[in-house]
Tab-separated table of C-alpha atoms and ligand atoms in Angstrom:
chain	number	residue	atom	x	y	z
K	79	UNK	CA	22.920	45.394	-7.088
K	80	UNK	CA	21.080	46.129	-10.285
K	81	UNK	CA	17.334	45.893	-10.611
K	82	UNK	CA	17.809	43.160	-13.191
K	83	UNK	CA	19.905	40.830	-11.044
K	84	UNK	CA	17.614	41.415	-8.085
K	85	UNK	CA	14.636	40.461	-10.203
K	86	UNK	CA	16.338	37.236	-11.320
K	87	UNK	CA	17.280	36.435	-7.711
K	88	UNK	CA	13.752	36.993	-6.490
K	89	UNK	CA	12.300	34.893	-9.248
K	90	UNK	CA	14.633	31.979	-8.609
K	91	UNK	CA	13.851	32.105	-4.900
K	92	UNK	CA	10.151	32.230	-5.689
K	93	UNK	CA	10.533	29.288	-8.081
K	94	UNK	CA	12.291	27.369	-5.327
K	95	UNK	CA	9.371	28.071	-2.988
K	96	UNK	CA	6.912	26.780	-5.598
K	97	UNK	CA	9.037	23.650	-6.124
K	98	UNK	CA	9.117	23.073	-2.385
K	99	UNK	CA	5.316	23.250	-2.296
K	100	UNK	CA	5.102	20.871	-5.278
K	101	UNK	CA	7.391	18.370	-3.498
K	102	UNK	CA	5.358	18.620	-0.327
K	103	UNK	CA	2.065	18.209	-2.232
K	104	UNK	CA	3.428	15.211	-4.162
K	105	UNK	CA	4.420	13.588	-0.879
K	106	UNK	CA	0.872	14.099	0.402
K	107	UNK	CA	-0.574	12.532	-2.791
K	108	UNK	CA	1.648	9.490	-2.223
K	109	UNK	CA	0.575	9.165	1.410
K	110	UNK	CA	-3.064	8.306	0.578
K	111	UNK	CA	-2.327	4.845	-0.863
K	112	UNK	CA	-0.867	3.506	2.426
K	113	UNK	CA	-3.696	5.236	4.350
K	114	UNK	CA	-6.335	3.386	2.280
K	115	UNK	CA	-4.409	0.128	2.668
K	116	UNK	CA	-4.426	0.600	6.454
K	117	UNK	CA	-8.185	1.258	6.434
K	118	UNK	CA	-8.756	-1.833	4.251
K	119	UNK	CA	-6.568	-4.070	6.407
K	120	UNK	CA	-9.371	-5.616	8.573
K	121	UNK	CA	-11.485	-6.226	5.442
K	122	UNK	CA	-8.552	-7.899	3.662
K	123	UNK	CA	-7.858	-10.046	6.703
K	124	UNK	CA	-11.504	-11.181	6.979
K	125	UNK	CA	-11.723	-11.832	3.235
K	126	UNK	CA	-8.714	-14.139	3.513
K	127	UNK	CA	-10.241	-15.870	6.532
K	128	UNK	CA	-13.572	-16.394	4.728
K	129	UNK	CA	-11.729	-17.836	1.719
K	130	UNK	CA	-9.645	-20.232	3.820
K	131	UNK	CA	-12.668	-21.329	5.899
K	132	UNK	CA	-14.827	-21.876	2.787
K	133	UNK	CA	-12.101	-24.098	1.364
K	134	UNK	CA	-11.829	-26.000	4.647
K	135	UNK	CA	-15.616	-26.647	4.710
K	136	UNK	CA	-15.452	-27.890	1.120
K	137	UNK	CA	-12.606	-30.301	1.930
K	138	UNK	CA	-14.335	-31.611	5.049
K	139	UNK	CA	-17.574	-32.199	3.116
K	140	UNK	CA	-15.691	-34.146	0.439
K	141	UNK	CA	-13.923	-36.213	3.086
K	142	UNK	CA	-17.208	-36.885	4.911
K	143	UNK	CA	-18.879	-37.962	1.663
K	144	UNK	CA	-15.991	-40.263	0.768
K	145	UNK	CA	-16.105	-41.831	4.235
K	146	UNK	CA	-19.895	-42.212	4.149
K	147	UNK	CA	-19.759	-44.016	0.770
K	148	UNK	CA	-17.026	-46.287	2.072
K	149	UNK	CA	-19.128	-47.129	5.183
K	150	UNK	CA	-22.135	-47.753	2.919
K	151	UNK	CA	-20.011	-50.139	0.904
K	152	UNK	CA	-18.934	-52.012	4.048
K	153	UNK	CA	-22.516	-52.314	5.236
K	154	UNK	CA	-23.367	-54.056	1.962
K	155	UNK	CA	-20.367	-56.317	2.403
K	156	UNK	CA	-21.554	-57.211	5.890
K	157	UNK	CA	-24.993	-58.038	4.471
K	158	UNK	CA	-23.483	-60.229	1.753
K	159	UNK	CA	-21.262	-62.033	4.268
K	160	UNK	CA	-24.210	-62.680	6.575
K	161	UNK	CA	-26.250	-64.065	3.660
K	162	UNK	CA	-23.465	-66.273	2.385
K	163	UNK	CA	-24.174	-69.990	2.488
K	164	UNK	CA	-21.547	-71.949	4.295
K	165	UNK	CA	-21.216	-75.681	4.164
K	166	UNK	CA	-18.245	-76.472	6.308
K	167	UNK	CA	-16.916	-75.350	9.686
K	168	UNK	CA	-13.846	-74.027	7.914
K	169	UNK	CA	-15.963	-71.875	5.604
K	170	UNK	CA	-18.003	-70.667	8.591
K	171	UNK	CA	-14.847	-69.720	10.469
K	172	UNK	CA	-13.498	-67.856	7.450
K	173	UNK	CA	-16.739	-65.897	7.011
K	174	UNK	CA	-16.871	-65.008	10.703
K	175	UNK	CA	-13.256	-63.817	10.610
K	176	UNK	CA	-13.955	-61.597	7.603
K	177	UNK	CA	-17.164	-60.302	9.175
K	178	UNK	CA	-15.204	-59.337	12.255
K	179	UNK	CA	-12.660	-57.390	10.200
K	180	UNK	CA	-15.248	-55.622	8.071
K	181	UNK	CA	-17.405	-54.766	11.078
K	182	UNK	CA	-14.483	-53.218	12.917
K	183	UNK	CA	-13.570	-51.152	9.858
K	184	UNK	CA	-17.206	-50.152	9.495
K	185	UNK	CA	-17.384	-48.986	13.114
K	186	UNK	CA	-14.254	-46.882	12.676
K	187	UNK	CA	-15.639	-45.284	9.539
K	188	UNK	CA	-18.998	-44.555	11.130
K	189	UNK	CA	-17.182	-42.778	13.966
K	190	UNK	CA	-15.100	-40.868	11.419
K	191	UNK	CA	-18.255	-39.764	9.600
K	192	UNK	CA	-19.708	-38.446	12.872
K	193	UNK	CA	-16.518	-36.635	13.728
K	194	UNK	CA	-16.346	-35.105	10.239
K	195	UNK	CA	-19.981	-33.968	10.478
K	196	UNK	CA	-19.090	-32.278	13.771
K	197	UNK	CA	-16.175	-30.490	12.169
K	198	UNK	CA	-18.243	-29.436	9.156
K	199	UNK	CA	-20.829	-27.920	11.520
K	200	UNK	CA	-18.126	-26.147	13.517
K	201	UNK	CA	-16.445	-24.666	10.451
K	202	UNK	CA	-19.778	-23.665	8.926
K	203	UNK	CA	-20.652	-21.738	12.089
K	204	UNK	CA	-17.290	-20.061	11.962
K	205	UNK	CA	-17.742	-19.220	8.282
K	206	UNK	CA	-21.127	-17.614	8.935
K	207	UNK	CA	-19.677	-15.535	11.774
K	208	UNK	CA	-16.745	-14.377	9.628
K	209	UNK	CA	-19.054	-13.461	6.754
K	210	UNK	CA	-21.108	-11.272	9.082
K	211	UNK	CA	-17.960	-9.616	10.448
K	212	UNK	CA	-16.763	-9.028	6.892
K	213	UNK	CA	-20.026	-7.349	5.936
K	214	UNK	CA	-19.839	-5.096	8.981
K	215	UNK	CA	-16.188	-4.258	8.351
K	216	UNK	CA	-16.942	-3.424	4.714
K	217	UNK	CA	-19.721	-1.002	5.551
K	218	UNK	CA	-17.787	0.631	8.386
K	219	UNK	CA	-14.662	1.335	6.309
K	220	UNK	CA	-16.611	2.561	3.315
K	221	UNK	CA	-17.174	6.119	4.536
K	222	UNK	CA	-13.609	6.410	5.813
K	223	UNK	CA	-12.320	5.147	2.486
K	224	UNK	CA	-14.446	7.647	0.577
K	225	UNK	CA	-13.209	10.516	2.746
K	226	UNK	CA	-9.582	9.607	2.006
K	227	UNK	CA	-10.273	9.166	-1.709
K	228	UNK	CA	-11.905	12.611	-1.701
K	229	UNK	CA	-8.849	14.165	-0.034
K	230	UNK	CA	-6.583	12.407	-2.500
K	231	UNK	CA	-8.581	13.797	-5.412
K	232	UNK	CA	-8.380	17.334	-3.968
K	233	UNK	CA	-4.640	17.042	-3.398
K	234	UNK	CA	-4.120	15.785	-6.955
K	235	UNK	CA	-6.017	18.806	-8.275
K	236	UNK	CA	-3.913	21.076	-6.052
K	237	UNK	CA	-0.746	19.452	-7.422
K	238	UNK	CA	-1.875	19.859	-11.050
K	239	UNK	CA	-2.623	23.555	-10.375
K	240	UNK	CA	0.762	24.066	-8.736
K	241	UNK	CA	2.539	22.373	-11.627
K	242	UNK	CA	0.675	24.531	-14.155
K	243	UNK	CA	1.499	27.653	-12.113
K	244	UNK	CA	5.150	26.601	-11.977
K	245	UNK	CA	5.234	26.227	-15.741
K	246	UNK	CA	3.730	29.686	-16.278
K	247	UNK	CA	6.061	31.222	-13.729
K	248	UNK	CA	9.178	29.513	-15.129
K	249	UNK	CA	8.316	30.791	-18.631
K	250	UNK	CA	9.080	34.297	-17.379
K	251	UNK	CA	12.634	33.409	-16.294
K	252	UNK	CA	15.701	33.768	-18.510
K	253	UNK	CA	16.178	30.384	-20.156
K	254	UNK	CA	19.916	30.095	-19.355
K	255	UNK	CA	19.224	30.805	-15.679
K	256	UNK	CA	16.282	28.427	-15.674
K	257	UNK	CA	18.326	25.633	-17.287
K	258	UNK	CA	20.962	25.875	-14.557
K	259	UNK	CA	18.300	25.983	-11.851
K	260	UNK	CA	16.508	22.943	-13.312
K	261	UNK	CA	19.719	20.935	-13.663
K	262	UNK	CA	20.581	21.599	-10.016
K	263	UNK	CA	17.028	20.834	-8.888
K	264	UNK	CA	17.016	17.556	-10.823
K	265	UNK	CA	20.198	16.473	-9.052
K	266	UNK	CA	17.986	16.106	-5.974
K	267	UNK	CA	19.483	18.827	-3.810
K	268	UNK	CA	17.153	20.620	-1.450
K	269	UNK	CA	18.582	24.142	-1.726
K	270	UNK	CA	19.133	25.188	-5.319
K	271	UNK	CA	19.274	28.922	-4.741
K	272	UNK	CA	19.878	30.987	-1.632
K	273	UNK	CA	20.595	34.577	-0.711
K	274	UNK	CA	24.086	35.543	0.389
K	275	UNK	CA	24.122	36.690	4.009
K	276	UNK	CA	24.939	40.347	4.679
K	277	UNK	CA	28.373	39.416	5.960
K	278	UNK	CA	29.186	37.548	2.756
K	279	UNK	CA	28.502	33.881	3.514
K	280	UNK	CA	26.514	31.317	1.535
K	281	UNK	CA	22.933	31.309	2.877
K	282	UNK	CA	22.778	27.528	2.642
K	283	UNK	CA	26.044	26.163	4.056
K	284	UNK	CA	27.352	29.450	5.588
K	285	UNK	CA	30.768	29.084	3.987
K	286	UNK	CA	32.567	32.365	3.533
K	287	UNK	CA	32.426	33.596	-0.071
K	288	UNK	CA	35.646	35.191	-1.440
K	289	UNK	CA	35.482	38.986	-1.552
K	290	UNK	CA	35.844	39.172	-5.324
K	291	UNK	CA	32.810	36.896	-5.739
K	292	UNK	CA	30.849	38.753	-3.064
K	293	UNK	CA	31.243	41.882	-5.124
K	294	UNK	CA	30.103	40.123	-8.277
K	295	UNK	CA	27.077	38.721	-6.479
K	296	UNK	CA	26.202	42.148	-5.081
K	297	UNK	CA	26.671	43.990	-8.340
K	298	UNK	CA	25.909	41.899	-11.383
K	299	UNK	CA	26.190	38.132	-11.550
K	300	UNK	CA	23.004	36.249	-10.905
K	301	UNK	CA	24.536	32.799	-11.432
K	302	UNK	CA	27.435	32.591	-9.009
K	303	UNK	CA	27.586	29.250	-7.254
K	304	UNK	CA	28.885	28.586	-3.766
K	305	UNK	CA	32.302	26.927	-4.038
K	306	UNK	CA	31.579	24.795	-0.986
K	307	UNK	CA	28.064	23.459	-1.596
K	308	UNK	CA	27.256	24.397	-5.204
K	309	UNK	CA	24.061	26.308	-4.494
K	310	UNK	CA	23.292	29.398	-6.616
K	311	UNK	CA	24.027	32.372	-4.383
K	312	UNK	CA	22.109	35.573	-5.080
K	313	UNK	CA	22.471	39.036	-3.623
K	314	UNK	CA	21.185	39.680	-0.107
K	315	UNK	CA	18.113	41.847	0.357
K	316	UNK	CA	19.164	45.465	0.751
K	317	UNK	CA	19.423	46.335	4.477
K	318	UNK	CA	17.931	49.796	4.151
K	319	UNK	CA	15.006	48.671	2.048
K	320	UNK	CA	11.902	47.975	4.056
K	321	UNK	CA	9.811	47.282	0.990
K	322	UNK	CA	8.612	43.659	1.027
K	323	UNK	CA	10.416	41.166	-1.148
K	324	UNK	CA	9.067	41.037	-4.648
K	325	UNK	CA	6.675	38.163	-4.891
K	326	UNK	CA	5.497	36.612	-8.108
K	327	UNK	CA	1.863	36.080	-8.833
K	328	UNK	CA	1.067	32.366	-8.909
K	329	UNK	CA	-2.342	32.627	-10.501
G	560	ZN	ZN1	27.218	26.984	0.243
């Protein structure tokens, strides 16, 4: 293995580690939205309830007003009927019959007005209670919400730093090698590059690599791909070398 191919191998592996961290950080950034939604859930629910109850109170008030005006109207009719001059028995009978009808309708409407007033009172109580609950829920989720938003902001900064570091690091890699790496990474595969095992298998899918290729990987070629899984296979770390693997500086 030449120093040059080993350097390319190390860099690609390092790049893969950075990309893994970027993926993981991106996933964390995306997790905050659902977390905030979960925290907001009781507030959203109470807001909906307050809206629906407000609308119900409004409808009941309108209905009560309509019924009250109608009862008022019938009371006037009753007054007019009582004051009407009648000259014959037939006219008297007709007036009494109409009075009976109007009075019965009036009684029904007066009962309806009472029942509607009851309902208005009940729904207004409920509305007040829900509004109080909503206020409490809002103030209790506020600090939790802020803490999550703070974490999200920090994670976004972390991601931006990682992406900038990746760009700087990738600039130091041979462009042909980088293009192949990027194309493979874009295809969505998890392992883009792996080290060959010491006994000559792909480090990702553990398929045996033909001897001829093993030799190429060990000696010169940095861009050999596993015939089974397509990953870029680089030379294994030398067995007799206890120096730590070369690690790129991310800063
Ligand atoms: Zn493989």
